[in-house]
XYZ file of C-alpha atoms in Angstrom:
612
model
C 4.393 -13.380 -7.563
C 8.106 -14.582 -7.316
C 7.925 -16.168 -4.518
C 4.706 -18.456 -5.670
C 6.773 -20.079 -9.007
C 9.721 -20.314 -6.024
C 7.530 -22.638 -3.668
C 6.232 -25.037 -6.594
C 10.083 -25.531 -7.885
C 11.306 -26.130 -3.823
C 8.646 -28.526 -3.496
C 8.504 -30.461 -6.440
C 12.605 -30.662 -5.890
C 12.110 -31.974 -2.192
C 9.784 -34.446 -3.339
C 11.790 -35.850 -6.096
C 14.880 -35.822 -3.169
C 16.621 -33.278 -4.914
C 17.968 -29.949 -3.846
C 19.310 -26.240 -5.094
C 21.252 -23.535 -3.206
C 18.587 -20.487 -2.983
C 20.569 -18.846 -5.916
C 20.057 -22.128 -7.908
C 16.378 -22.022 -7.095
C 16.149 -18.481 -8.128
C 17.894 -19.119 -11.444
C 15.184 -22.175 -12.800
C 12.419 -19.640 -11.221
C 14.228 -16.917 -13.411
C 14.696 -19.015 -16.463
C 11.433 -20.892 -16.559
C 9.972 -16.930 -16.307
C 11.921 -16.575 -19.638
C 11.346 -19.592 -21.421
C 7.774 -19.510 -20.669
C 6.751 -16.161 -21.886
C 9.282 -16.466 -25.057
C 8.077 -19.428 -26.220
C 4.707 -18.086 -25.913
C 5.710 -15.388 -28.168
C 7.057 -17.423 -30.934
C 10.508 -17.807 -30.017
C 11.217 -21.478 -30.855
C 14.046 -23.279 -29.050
C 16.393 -24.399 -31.833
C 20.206 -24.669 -32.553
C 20.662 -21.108 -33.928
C 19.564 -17.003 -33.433
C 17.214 -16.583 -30.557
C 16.030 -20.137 -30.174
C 19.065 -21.321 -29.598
C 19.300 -18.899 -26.476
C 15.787 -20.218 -25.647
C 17.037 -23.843 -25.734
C 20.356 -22.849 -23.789
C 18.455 -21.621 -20.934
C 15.981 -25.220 -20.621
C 19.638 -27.127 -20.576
C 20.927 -24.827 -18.226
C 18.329 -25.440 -15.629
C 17.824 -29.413 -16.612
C 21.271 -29.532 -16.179
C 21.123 -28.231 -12.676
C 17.953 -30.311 -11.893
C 19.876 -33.917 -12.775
C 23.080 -32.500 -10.420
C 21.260 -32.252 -7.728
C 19.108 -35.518 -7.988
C 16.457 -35.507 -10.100
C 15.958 -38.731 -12.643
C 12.531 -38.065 -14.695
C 11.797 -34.904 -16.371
C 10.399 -32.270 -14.233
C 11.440 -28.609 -15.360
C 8.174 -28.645 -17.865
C 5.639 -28.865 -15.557
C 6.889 -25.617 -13.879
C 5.058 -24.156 -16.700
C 1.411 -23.868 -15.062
C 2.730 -22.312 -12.178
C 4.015 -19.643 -14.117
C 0.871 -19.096 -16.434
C -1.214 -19.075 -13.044
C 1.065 -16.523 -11.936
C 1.945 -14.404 -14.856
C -2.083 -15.153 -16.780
C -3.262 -11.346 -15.271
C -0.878 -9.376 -16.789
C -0.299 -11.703 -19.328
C -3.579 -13.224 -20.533
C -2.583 -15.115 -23.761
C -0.224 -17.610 -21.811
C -3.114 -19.703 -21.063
C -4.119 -20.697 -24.251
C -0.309 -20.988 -25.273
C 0.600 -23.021 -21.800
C 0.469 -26.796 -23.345
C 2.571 -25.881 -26.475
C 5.018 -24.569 -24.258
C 4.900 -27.281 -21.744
C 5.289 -29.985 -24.777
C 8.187 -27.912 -26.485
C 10.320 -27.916 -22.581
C 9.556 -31.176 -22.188
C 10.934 -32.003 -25.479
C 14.264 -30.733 -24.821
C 14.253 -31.605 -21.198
C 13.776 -35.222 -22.176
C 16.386 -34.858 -25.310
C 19.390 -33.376 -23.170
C 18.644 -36.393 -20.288
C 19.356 -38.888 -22.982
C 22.019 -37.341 -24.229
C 23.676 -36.724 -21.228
C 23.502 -40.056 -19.847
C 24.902 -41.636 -23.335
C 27.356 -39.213 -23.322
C 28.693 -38.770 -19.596
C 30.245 -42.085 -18.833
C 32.625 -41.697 -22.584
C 32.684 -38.081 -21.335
C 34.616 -39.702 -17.876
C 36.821 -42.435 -20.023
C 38.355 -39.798 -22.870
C 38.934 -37.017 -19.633
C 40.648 -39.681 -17.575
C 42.914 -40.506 -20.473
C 43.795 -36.643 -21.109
C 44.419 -35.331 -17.654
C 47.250 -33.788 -17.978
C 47.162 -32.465 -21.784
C 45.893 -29.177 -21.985
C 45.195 -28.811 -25.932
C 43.627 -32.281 -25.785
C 41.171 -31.504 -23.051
C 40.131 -27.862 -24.857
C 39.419 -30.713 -27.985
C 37.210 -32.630 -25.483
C 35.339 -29.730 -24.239
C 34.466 -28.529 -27.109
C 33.651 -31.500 -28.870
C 30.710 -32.436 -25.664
C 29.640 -28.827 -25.778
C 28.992 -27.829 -29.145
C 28.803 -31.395 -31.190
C 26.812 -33.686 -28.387
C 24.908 -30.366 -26.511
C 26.453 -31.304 -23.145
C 26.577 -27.747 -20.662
C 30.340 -26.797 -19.619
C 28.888 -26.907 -16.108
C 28.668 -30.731 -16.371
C 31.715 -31.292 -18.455
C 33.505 -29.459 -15.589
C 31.634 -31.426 -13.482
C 32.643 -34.684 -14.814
C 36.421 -33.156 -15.064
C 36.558 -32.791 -11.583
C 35.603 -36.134 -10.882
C 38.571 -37.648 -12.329
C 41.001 -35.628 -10.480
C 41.555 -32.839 -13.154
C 43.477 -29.975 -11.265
C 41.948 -26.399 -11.223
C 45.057 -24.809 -13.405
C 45.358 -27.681 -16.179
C 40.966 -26.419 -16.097
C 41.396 -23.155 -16.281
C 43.864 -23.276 -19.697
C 41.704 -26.073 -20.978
C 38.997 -23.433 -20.955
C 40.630 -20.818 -22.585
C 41.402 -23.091 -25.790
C 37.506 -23.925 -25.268
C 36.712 -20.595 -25.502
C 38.780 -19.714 -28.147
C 37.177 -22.695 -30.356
C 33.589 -21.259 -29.743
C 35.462 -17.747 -30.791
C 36.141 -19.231 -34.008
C 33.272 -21.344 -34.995
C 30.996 -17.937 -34.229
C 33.005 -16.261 -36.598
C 33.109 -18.955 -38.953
C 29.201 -19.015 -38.957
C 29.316 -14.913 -39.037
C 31.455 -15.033 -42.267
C 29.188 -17.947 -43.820
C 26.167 -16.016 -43.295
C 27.185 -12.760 -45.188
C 24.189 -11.651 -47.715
C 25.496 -11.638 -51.749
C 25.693 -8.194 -51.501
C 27.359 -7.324 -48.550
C 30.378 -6.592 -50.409
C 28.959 -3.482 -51.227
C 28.213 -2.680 -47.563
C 31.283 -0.936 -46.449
C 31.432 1.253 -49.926
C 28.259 2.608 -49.420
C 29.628 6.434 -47.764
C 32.916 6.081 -49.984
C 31.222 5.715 -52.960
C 28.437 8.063 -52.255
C 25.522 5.774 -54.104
C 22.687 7.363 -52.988
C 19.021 5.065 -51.767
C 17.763 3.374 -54.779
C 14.560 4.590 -55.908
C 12.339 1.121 -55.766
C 8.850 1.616 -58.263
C 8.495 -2.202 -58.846
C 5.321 -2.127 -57.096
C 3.520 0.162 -59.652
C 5.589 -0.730 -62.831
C 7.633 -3.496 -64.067
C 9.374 -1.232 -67.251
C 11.197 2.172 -65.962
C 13.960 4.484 -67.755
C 16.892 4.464 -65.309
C 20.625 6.016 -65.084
C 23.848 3.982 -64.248
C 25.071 4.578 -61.393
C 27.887 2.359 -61.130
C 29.238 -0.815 -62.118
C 30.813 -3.185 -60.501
C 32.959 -6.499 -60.852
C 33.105 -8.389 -57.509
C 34.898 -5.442 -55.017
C 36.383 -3.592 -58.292
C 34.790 -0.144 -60.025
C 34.248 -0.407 -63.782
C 33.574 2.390 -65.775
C 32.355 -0.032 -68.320
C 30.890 -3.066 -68.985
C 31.709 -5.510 -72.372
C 30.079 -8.303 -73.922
C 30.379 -12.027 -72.118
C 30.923 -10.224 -68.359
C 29.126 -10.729 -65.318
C 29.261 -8.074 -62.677
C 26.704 -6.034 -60.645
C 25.229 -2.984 -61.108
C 23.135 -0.052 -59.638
C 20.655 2.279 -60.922
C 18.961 4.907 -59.699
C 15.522 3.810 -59.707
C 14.515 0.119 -60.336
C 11.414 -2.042 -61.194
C 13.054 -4.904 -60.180
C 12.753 -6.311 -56.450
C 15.568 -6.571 -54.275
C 15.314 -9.953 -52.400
C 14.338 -10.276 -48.764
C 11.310 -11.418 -46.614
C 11.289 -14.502 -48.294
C 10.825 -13.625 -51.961
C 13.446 -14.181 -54.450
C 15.242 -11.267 -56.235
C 13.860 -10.433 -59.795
C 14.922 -10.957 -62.776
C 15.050 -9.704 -66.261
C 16.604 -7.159 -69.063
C 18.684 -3.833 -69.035
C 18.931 -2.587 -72.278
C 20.287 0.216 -74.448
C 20.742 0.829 -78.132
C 23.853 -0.593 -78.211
C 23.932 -2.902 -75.182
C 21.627 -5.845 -73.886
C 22.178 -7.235 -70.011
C 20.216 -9.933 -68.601
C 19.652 -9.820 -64.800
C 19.953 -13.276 -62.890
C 19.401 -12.095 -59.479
C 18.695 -8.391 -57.467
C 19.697 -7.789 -53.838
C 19.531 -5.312 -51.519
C 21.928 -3.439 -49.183
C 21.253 -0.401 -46.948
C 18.443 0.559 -49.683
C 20.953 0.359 -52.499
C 19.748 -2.140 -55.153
C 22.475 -4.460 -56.340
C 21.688 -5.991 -59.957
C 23.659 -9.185 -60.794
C 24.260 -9.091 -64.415
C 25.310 -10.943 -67.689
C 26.532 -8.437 -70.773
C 24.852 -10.224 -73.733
C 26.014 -7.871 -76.366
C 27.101 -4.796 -76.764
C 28.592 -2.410 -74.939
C 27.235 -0.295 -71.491
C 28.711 2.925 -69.800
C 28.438 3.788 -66.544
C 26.535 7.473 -66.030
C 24.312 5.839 -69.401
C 20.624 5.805 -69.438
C 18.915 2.991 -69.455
C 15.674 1.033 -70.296
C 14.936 -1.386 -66.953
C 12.439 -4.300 -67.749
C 11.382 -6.982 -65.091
C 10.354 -10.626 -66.495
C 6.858 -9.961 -66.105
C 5.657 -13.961 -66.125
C 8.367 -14.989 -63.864
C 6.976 -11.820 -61.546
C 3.385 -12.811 -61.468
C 4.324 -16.033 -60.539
C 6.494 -15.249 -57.607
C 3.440 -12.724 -56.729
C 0.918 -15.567 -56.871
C 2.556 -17.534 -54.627
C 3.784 -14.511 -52.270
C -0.254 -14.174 -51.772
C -0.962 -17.749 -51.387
C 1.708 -17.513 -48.457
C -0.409 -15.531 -46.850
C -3.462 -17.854 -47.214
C -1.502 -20.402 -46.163
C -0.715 -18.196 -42.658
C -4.162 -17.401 -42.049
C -5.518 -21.222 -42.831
C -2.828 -22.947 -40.782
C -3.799 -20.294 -37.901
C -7.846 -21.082 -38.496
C -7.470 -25.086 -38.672
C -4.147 -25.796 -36.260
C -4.402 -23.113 -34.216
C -3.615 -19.545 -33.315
C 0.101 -20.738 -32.026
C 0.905 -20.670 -35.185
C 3.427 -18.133 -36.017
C 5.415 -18.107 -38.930
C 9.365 -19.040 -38.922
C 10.475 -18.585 -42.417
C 9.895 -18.949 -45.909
C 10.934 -19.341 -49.453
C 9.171 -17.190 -52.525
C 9.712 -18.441 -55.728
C 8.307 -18.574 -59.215
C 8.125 -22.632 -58.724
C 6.591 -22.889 -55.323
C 6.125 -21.754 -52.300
C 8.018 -22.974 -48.269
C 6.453 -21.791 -44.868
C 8.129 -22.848 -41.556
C 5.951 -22.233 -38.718
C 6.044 -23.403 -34.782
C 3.967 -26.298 -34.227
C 4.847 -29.031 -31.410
C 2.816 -31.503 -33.591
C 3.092 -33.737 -37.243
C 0.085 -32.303 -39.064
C -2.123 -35.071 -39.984
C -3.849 -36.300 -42.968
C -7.119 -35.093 -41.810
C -5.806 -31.816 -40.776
C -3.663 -31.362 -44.266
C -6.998 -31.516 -46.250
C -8.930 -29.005 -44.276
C -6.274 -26.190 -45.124
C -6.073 -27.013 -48.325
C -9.939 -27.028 -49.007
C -9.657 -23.785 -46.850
C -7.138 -22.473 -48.968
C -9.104 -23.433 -52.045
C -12.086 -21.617 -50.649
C -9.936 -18.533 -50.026
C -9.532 -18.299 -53.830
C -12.955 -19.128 -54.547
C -14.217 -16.271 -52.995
C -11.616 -13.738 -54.902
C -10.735 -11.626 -51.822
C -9.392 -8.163 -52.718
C -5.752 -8.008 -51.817
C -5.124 -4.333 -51.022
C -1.798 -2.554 -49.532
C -1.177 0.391 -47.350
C 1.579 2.131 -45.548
C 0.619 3.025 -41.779
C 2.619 4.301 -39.004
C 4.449 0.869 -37.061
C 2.418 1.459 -33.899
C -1.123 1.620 -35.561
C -0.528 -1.599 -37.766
C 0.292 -3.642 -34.202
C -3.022 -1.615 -33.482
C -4.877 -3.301 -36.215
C -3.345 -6.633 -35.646
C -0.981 -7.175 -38.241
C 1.263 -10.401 -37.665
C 5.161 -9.715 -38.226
C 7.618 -11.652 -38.922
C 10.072 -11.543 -35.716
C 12.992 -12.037 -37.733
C 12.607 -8.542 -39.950
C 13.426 -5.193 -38.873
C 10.649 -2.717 -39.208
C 10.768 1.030 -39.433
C 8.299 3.816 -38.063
C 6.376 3.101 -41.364
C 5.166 -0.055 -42.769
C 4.070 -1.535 -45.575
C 0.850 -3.694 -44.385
C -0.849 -6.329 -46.718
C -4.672 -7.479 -46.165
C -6.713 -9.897 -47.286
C -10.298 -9.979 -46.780
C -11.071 -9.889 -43.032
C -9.284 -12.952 -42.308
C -5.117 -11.831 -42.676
C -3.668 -8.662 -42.154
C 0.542 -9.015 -42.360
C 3.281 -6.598 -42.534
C 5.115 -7.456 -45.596
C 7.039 -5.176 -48.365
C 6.685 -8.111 -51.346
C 4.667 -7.561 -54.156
C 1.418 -9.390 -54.511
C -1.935 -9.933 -56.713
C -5.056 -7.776 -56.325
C -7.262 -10.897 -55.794
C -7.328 -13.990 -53.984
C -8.658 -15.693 -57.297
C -5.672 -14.878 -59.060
C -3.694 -18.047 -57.593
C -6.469 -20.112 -58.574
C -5.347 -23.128 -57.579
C -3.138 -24.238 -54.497
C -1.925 -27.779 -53.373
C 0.158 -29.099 -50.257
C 2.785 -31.591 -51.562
C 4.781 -31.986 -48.711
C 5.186 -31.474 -45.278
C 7.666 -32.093 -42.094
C 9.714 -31.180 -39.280
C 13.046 -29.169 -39.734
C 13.374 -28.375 -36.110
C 11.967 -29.065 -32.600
C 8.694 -27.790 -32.717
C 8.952 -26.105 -36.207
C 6.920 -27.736 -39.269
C 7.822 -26.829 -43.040
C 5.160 -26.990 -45.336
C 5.773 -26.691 -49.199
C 2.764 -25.710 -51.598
C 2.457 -25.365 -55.339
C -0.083 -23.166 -57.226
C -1.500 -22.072 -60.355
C -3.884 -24.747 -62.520
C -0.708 -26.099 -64.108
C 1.157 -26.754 -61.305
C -1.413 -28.194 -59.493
C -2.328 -29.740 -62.302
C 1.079 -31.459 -62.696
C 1.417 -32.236 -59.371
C -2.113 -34.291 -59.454
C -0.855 -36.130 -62.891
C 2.185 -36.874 -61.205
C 0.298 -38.610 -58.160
C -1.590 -40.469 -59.989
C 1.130 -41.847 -62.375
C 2.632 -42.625 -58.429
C -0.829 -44.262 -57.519
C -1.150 -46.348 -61.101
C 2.699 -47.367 -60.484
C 2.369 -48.218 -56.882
C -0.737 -50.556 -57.735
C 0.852 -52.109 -60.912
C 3.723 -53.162 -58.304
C 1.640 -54.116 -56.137
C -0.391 -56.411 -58.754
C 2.891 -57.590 -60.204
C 4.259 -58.896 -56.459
C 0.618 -60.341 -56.465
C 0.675 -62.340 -59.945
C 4.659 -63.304 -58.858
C 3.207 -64.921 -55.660
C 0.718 -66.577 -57.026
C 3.350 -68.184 -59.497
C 5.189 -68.605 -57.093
C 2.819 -70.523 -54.993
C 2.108 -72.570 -58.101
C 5.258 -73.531 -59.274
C 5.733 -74.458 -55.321
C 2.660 -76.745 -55.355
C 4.641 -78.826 -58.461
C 7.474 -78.495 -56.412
C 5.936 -80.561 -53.321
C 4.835 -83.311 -55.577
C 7.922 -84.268 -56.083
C 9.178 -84.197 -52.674
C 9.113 -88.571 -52.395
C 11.453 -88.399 -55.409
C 13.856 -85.522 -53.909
C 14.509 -87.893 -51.058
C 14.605 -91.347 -52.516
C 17.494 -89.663 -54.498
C 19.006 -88.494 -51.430
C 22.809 -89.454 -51.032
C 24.627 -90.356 -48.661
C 28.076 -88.876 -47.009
C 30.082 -90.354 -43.941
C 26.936 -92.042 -43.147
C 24.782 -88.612 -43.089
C 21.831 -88.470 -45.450
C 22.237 -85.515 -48.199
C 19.572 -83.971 -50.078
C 20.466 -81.889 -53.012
C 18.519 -79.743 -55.756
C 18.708 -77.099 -57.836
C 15.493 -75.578 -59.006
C 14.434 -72.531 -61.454
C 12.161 -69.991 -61.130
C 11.810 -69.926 -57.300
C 12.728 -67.697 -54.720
C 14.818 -67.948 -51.608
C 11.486 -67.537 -48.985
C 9.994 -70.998 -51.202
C 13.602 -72.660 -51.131
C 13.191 -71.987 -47.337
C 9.539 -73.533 -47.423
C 10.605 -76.523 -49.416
C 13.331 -77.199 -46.754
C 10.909 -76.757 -43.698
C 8.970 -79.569 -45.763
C 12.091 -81.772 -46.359
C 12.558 -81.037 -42.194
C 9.133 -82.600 -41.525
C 9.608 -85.415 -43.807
C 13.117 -86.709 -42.867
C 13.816 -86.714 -39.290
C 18.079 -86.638 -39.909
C 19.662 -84.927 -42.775
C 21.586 -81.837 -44.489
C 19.419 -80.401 -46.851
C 21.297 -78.478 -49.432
C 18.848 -76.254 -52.083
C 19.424 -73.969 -54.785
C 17.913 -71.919 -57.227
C 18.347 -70.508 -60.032
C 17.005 -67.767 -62.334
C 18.019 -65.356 -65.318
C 20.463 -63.100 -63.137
C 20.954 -64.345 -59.953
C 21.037 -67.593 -57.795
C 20.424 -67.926 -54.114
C 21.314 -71.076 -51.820
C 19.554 -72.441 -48.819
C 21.137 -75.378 -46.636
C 19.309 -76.470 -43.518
C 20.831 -79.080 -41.076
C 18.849 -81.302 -38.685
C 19.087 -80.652 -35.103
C 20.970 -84.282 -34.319
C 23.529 -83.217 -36.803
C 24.126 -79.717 -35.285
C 24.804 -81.593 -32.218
C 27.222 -83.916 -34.001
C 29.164 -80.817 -35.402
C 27.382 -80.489 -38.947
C 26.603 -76.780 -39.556
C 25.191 -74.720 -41.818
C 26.322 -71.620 -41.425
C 29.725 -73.235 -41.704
C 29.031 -75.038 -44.464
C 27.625 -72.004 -46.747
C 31.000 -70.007 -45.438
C 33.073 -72.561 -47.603
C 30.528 -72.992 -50.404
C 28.972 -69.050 -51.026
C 32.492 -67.999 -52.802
C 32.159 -71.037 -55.009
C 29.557 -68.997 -56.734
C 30.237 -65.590 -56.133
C 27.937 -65.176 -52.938
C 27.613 -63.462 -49.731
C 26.148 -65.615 -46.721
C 25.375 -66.734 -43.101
C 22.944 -67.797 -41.127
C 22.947 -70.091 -37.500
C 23.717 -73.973 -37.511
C 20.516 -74.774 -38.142
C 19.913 -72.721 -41.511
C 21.709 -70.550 -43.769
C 21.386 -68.748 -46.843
C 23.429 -67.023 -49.533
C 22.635 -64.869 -52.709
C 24.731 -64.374 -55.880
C 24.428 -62.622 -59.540
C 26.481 -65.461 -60.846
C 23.816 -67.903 -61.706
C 25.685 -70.018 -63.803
C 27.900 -71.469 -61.330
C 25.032 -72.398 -58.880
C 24.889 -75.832 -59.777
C 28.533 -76.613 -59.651
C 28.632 -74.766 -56.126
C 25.564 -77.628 -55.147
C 27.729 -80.474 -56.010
C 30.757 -79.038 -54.249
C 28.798 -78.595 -51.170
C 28.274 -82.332 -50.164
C 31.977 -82.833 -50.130
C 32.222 -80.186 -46.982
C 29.810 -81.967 -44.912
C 32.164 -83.852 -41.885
C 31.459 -85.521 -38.949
């Protein structure tokens, strides 16, 4: 019911003092609609793809709600009346509503800051390029694409300093045509390795490449055509590196997440190592290196996969997996994943999550994930028709396209995924996974990284506790240097009484100078706190000195400030005397140096500055 989410928006806009032309209304009821249900389904506002049109639309309609009044964030709580509304039809909203609401409220709260930082420096560089066209299309698109401002409010704000409507309309157009080119910029940057093959495909008449990496890793194959960068070869000699594509393949072609293999391609006469394999409109694209020899295209060819490298991209392919179906069971079934990274070292899963994950919550997947391979859970693999997989439940990855048939992976009755990667036959075979890091690479989307395998785990445990056994000899160190410290301090105070009695005197102002070893600056400060207490009028000038540095401390008494005796001034004329940086306030100042042996020289200097 339209009209329901209508009311809640009118009212909670009257009551705020705010208010929206109908169409206005209609457009946050519209938009909230949207961003509700999309978020919902895993579409995470970010700066980029689909999330970025999900965060576009919650700007849109913040935007409108500050213009016409409102101060405090509001547009998130128009969440619950569109679960209560939509929660028939659309039954998993419910569960999903306080995500959703923290996610809105997120980037309702972000674009209020920003555009109250950013409006009033918005208003001064406007004013001061009123009349320049190409500098005003700078402005615009500087507030709209680097600082997130809406080109509703930078109009806005344009108006308000007496811009006229022709000078707006060609400041526009150069807007426009900068958001032209940075989209096309970003187009161009994203291109795949082997796109260059892309538009060749027809000319060249390379027919599909026939993939059997999933039941062998060693194949006989034919050339079908070798490449260097855009150019043809019919040949390929010893020392190049160029591309090439065969007619069936063990090796797999990167994509959902999992590197490219690698490995040999071999004849009599000729050896090639492969560094990478992509894919392009089903035509696998090997990257090559000609180690020796000599290879023809049309030649046939011996195709072997590195085997170890493969086993452990395909432990850690299934331990993604796992590490779906754990952070799903512990954090929650929001969970949807984002991204990821396969690769013979480790393992990367983004996922949406409005939350840190916490300690607590860290080691319950990972003993989950540990118990996954404890029980050695077949891993088995079949090819169903797209509509009965989303029948069984499979999760997909929004950011692949699927065709009428699909490769579906399942592991025990606790993760069922599409997914065309290759992977073990048993949970056991990771046998070990650990979390060792994890963080936020976006609003509301968490990156976790995982290692597996008893050696890597194994290393990665060593290597904590080498952290843990350097972090606590530090920390025993600082402990035995403070209690030196202390020590050497409590000598130190005994000879206070003498410190003063050999106190000098300048223009009738009483000077105490020392220079001591094996102290630091926080015990020189100490020492002059004591002097302080001790002698009610003085300048109190105190160094020390050790192997490779020197620091200075000099402290004046407040009825000398007031006579026009400062410190701060004082350790501005003596600090380059020894090759230090200082400053402080009148009453105390400080300076440290790695020129320790003219400390002592700088001391004696100092009394000289000290006039009344």
């Amino acid at each position: 019911n339209f009209s329901a989410i209508l009311k809640v928006i009118k009212d909670t806009f009257k009551a705020n003092g705010a208010h929206l032309t109908e169409s206005e209304f209609r457009i946050v009821a519209d938009h909230m609609r949207a961003v509700t249900i999309g978020i919902s389904d895993g579409v995470i506002p970010s700066n980029e793809g689909r999330g970025y049109v999900m965060r576009k639309l919650i700007v849109d309609i913040t935007d409108l709600a500050i213009r016409a009044g409102i101060e405090k964030p509001v547009i998130h709580t128009f969440v619950d009346v569109v679960v209560d509304v939509l929660k028939q039809p659309y039954p998993e909203l419910v569960a999903k509503a306080p995500e959703v609401k923290i996610l809105v409220k997120r980037i309702e709260e972000a674009f209020m800051k920003v555009r109250k930082e950013r409006v009033p420096e918005l208003l001064e560089k406007l004013n001061g390029a009123k009349s320049k066209v190409e500098d005003l299309g700078d402005v615009f698109f500087l507030y709209r694409d680097t600082y997130g401002l809406t080109l509703s409010t930078i109009l806005g704000v344009a108006k308000e300093v007496g811009i006229s409507q022709d000078i707006l309309d060609a400041a526009i157009k150069i807007f426009e045509s900068k958001m032209e080119e940075q989209k096309n910029r970003s187009r161009a940057g994203s291109k795949m390795i082997g796109d260059v093959f892309s538009d060749q495909n027809f000319k060249l008449n390379v027919p599909k490449t026939e993939f059997v990496g999933y039941e062998t890793g060693k194949v006989q194959a034919k050339v079908l055509k070798i490449f260097e960068g855009s150019q043809e070869l019919s040949q390929a000699a010893e020392g190049q590196a160029l591309q090439i594509v065969l007619d069936r393949t063990p090796f797999y072609a990167e994509s959902g997440g999992q590197i490219g293999d690698t490995g040999l391609i071999t004849t009599a006469q000729a050896r090639l190592k492969v560094t990478d394999t992509q894919r392009t409109n089903d035509i696998f694209v090997h990257s090559v290196v000609v180690e020796k020899g000599v290879l023809q295209s049309g030649e046939n060819v011996e195709a072997l996969i590195n085997e170890e490298r493969r086993l452990a991209i395909k432990r850690n392919h299934t331990a993604t997996h796992l590490l779906q179906a754990a952070l799903r069971e512990i954090l929650g079934v929001h969970i949807k994943q984002q991204g990821s990274l396969v690769e013979e070292g480790r393992l990367r899963f983004d996922f949406t999550h409005p939350y840190g994950v916490k300690p607590e919550e860290a080691q319950k997947i990972e003993d989950r994930l540990n118990e996954f391979i404890r029980r050695a859970d077949p891993v088995s693999v079949e090819v169903l028709p797209i509509e009965e997989a989303k029948k069984r439940g499979a999760l997909a990855f929004f950011a692949e396209k699927y065709g009428q048939t699909v490769r579906i992976v399942s592991i025990g009755d606790y993760s069922r995924e599409f997914c065309g990667g290759t992977h073990l036959s048993s949970t056991a075979q990771v046998e070990a996974m650990k979390i060792v890091s994890e963080g936020s690479v976006a609003q509301g989307i968490r990156r976790i990284e995982v290692v597996t395998g008893h050696a890597a785990v194994q290393d990665v445990l060593n290597k904590k506790k080498q952290e843990a056994v350097a972090k606590e000899e530090a920390a025993r160190q600082k402990q035995l240097d403070k209690e030196r410290q202390n020590a050497n301090f409590e000598q130190i105070k005994s000879s206070v009484d003498e410190m003063i009695a050999a106190a000098s005197h300048v223009n009738g102002v009483r000077v105490i100078t020392r220079c001591l070893h094996n102290i630091d600056i926080a015990m020189l400060r100490k020492l002059s706190d004591l002097l302080k207490q001790k002698v009610s009028s003085g300048v109190f000038i105190l160094g020390a000195k050790g192997q490779e540095d020197a620091a200075l401390v000099i402290s004046v008494s407040d009825d000398l400030v007031a006579r026009g005796i400062k410190a701060n001034e004082i350790i501005g004329r003596v600090a380059p005397l020894f090759g230090a940086n200082g400053g402080g306030k009148p009453q105390l100042a400080q300076a440290g140096s790695k020129e320790p042996q003219k400390i002592e020289a700088a001391i004696a200097q100092a009394k000289d500055m000290i006039n009344v």
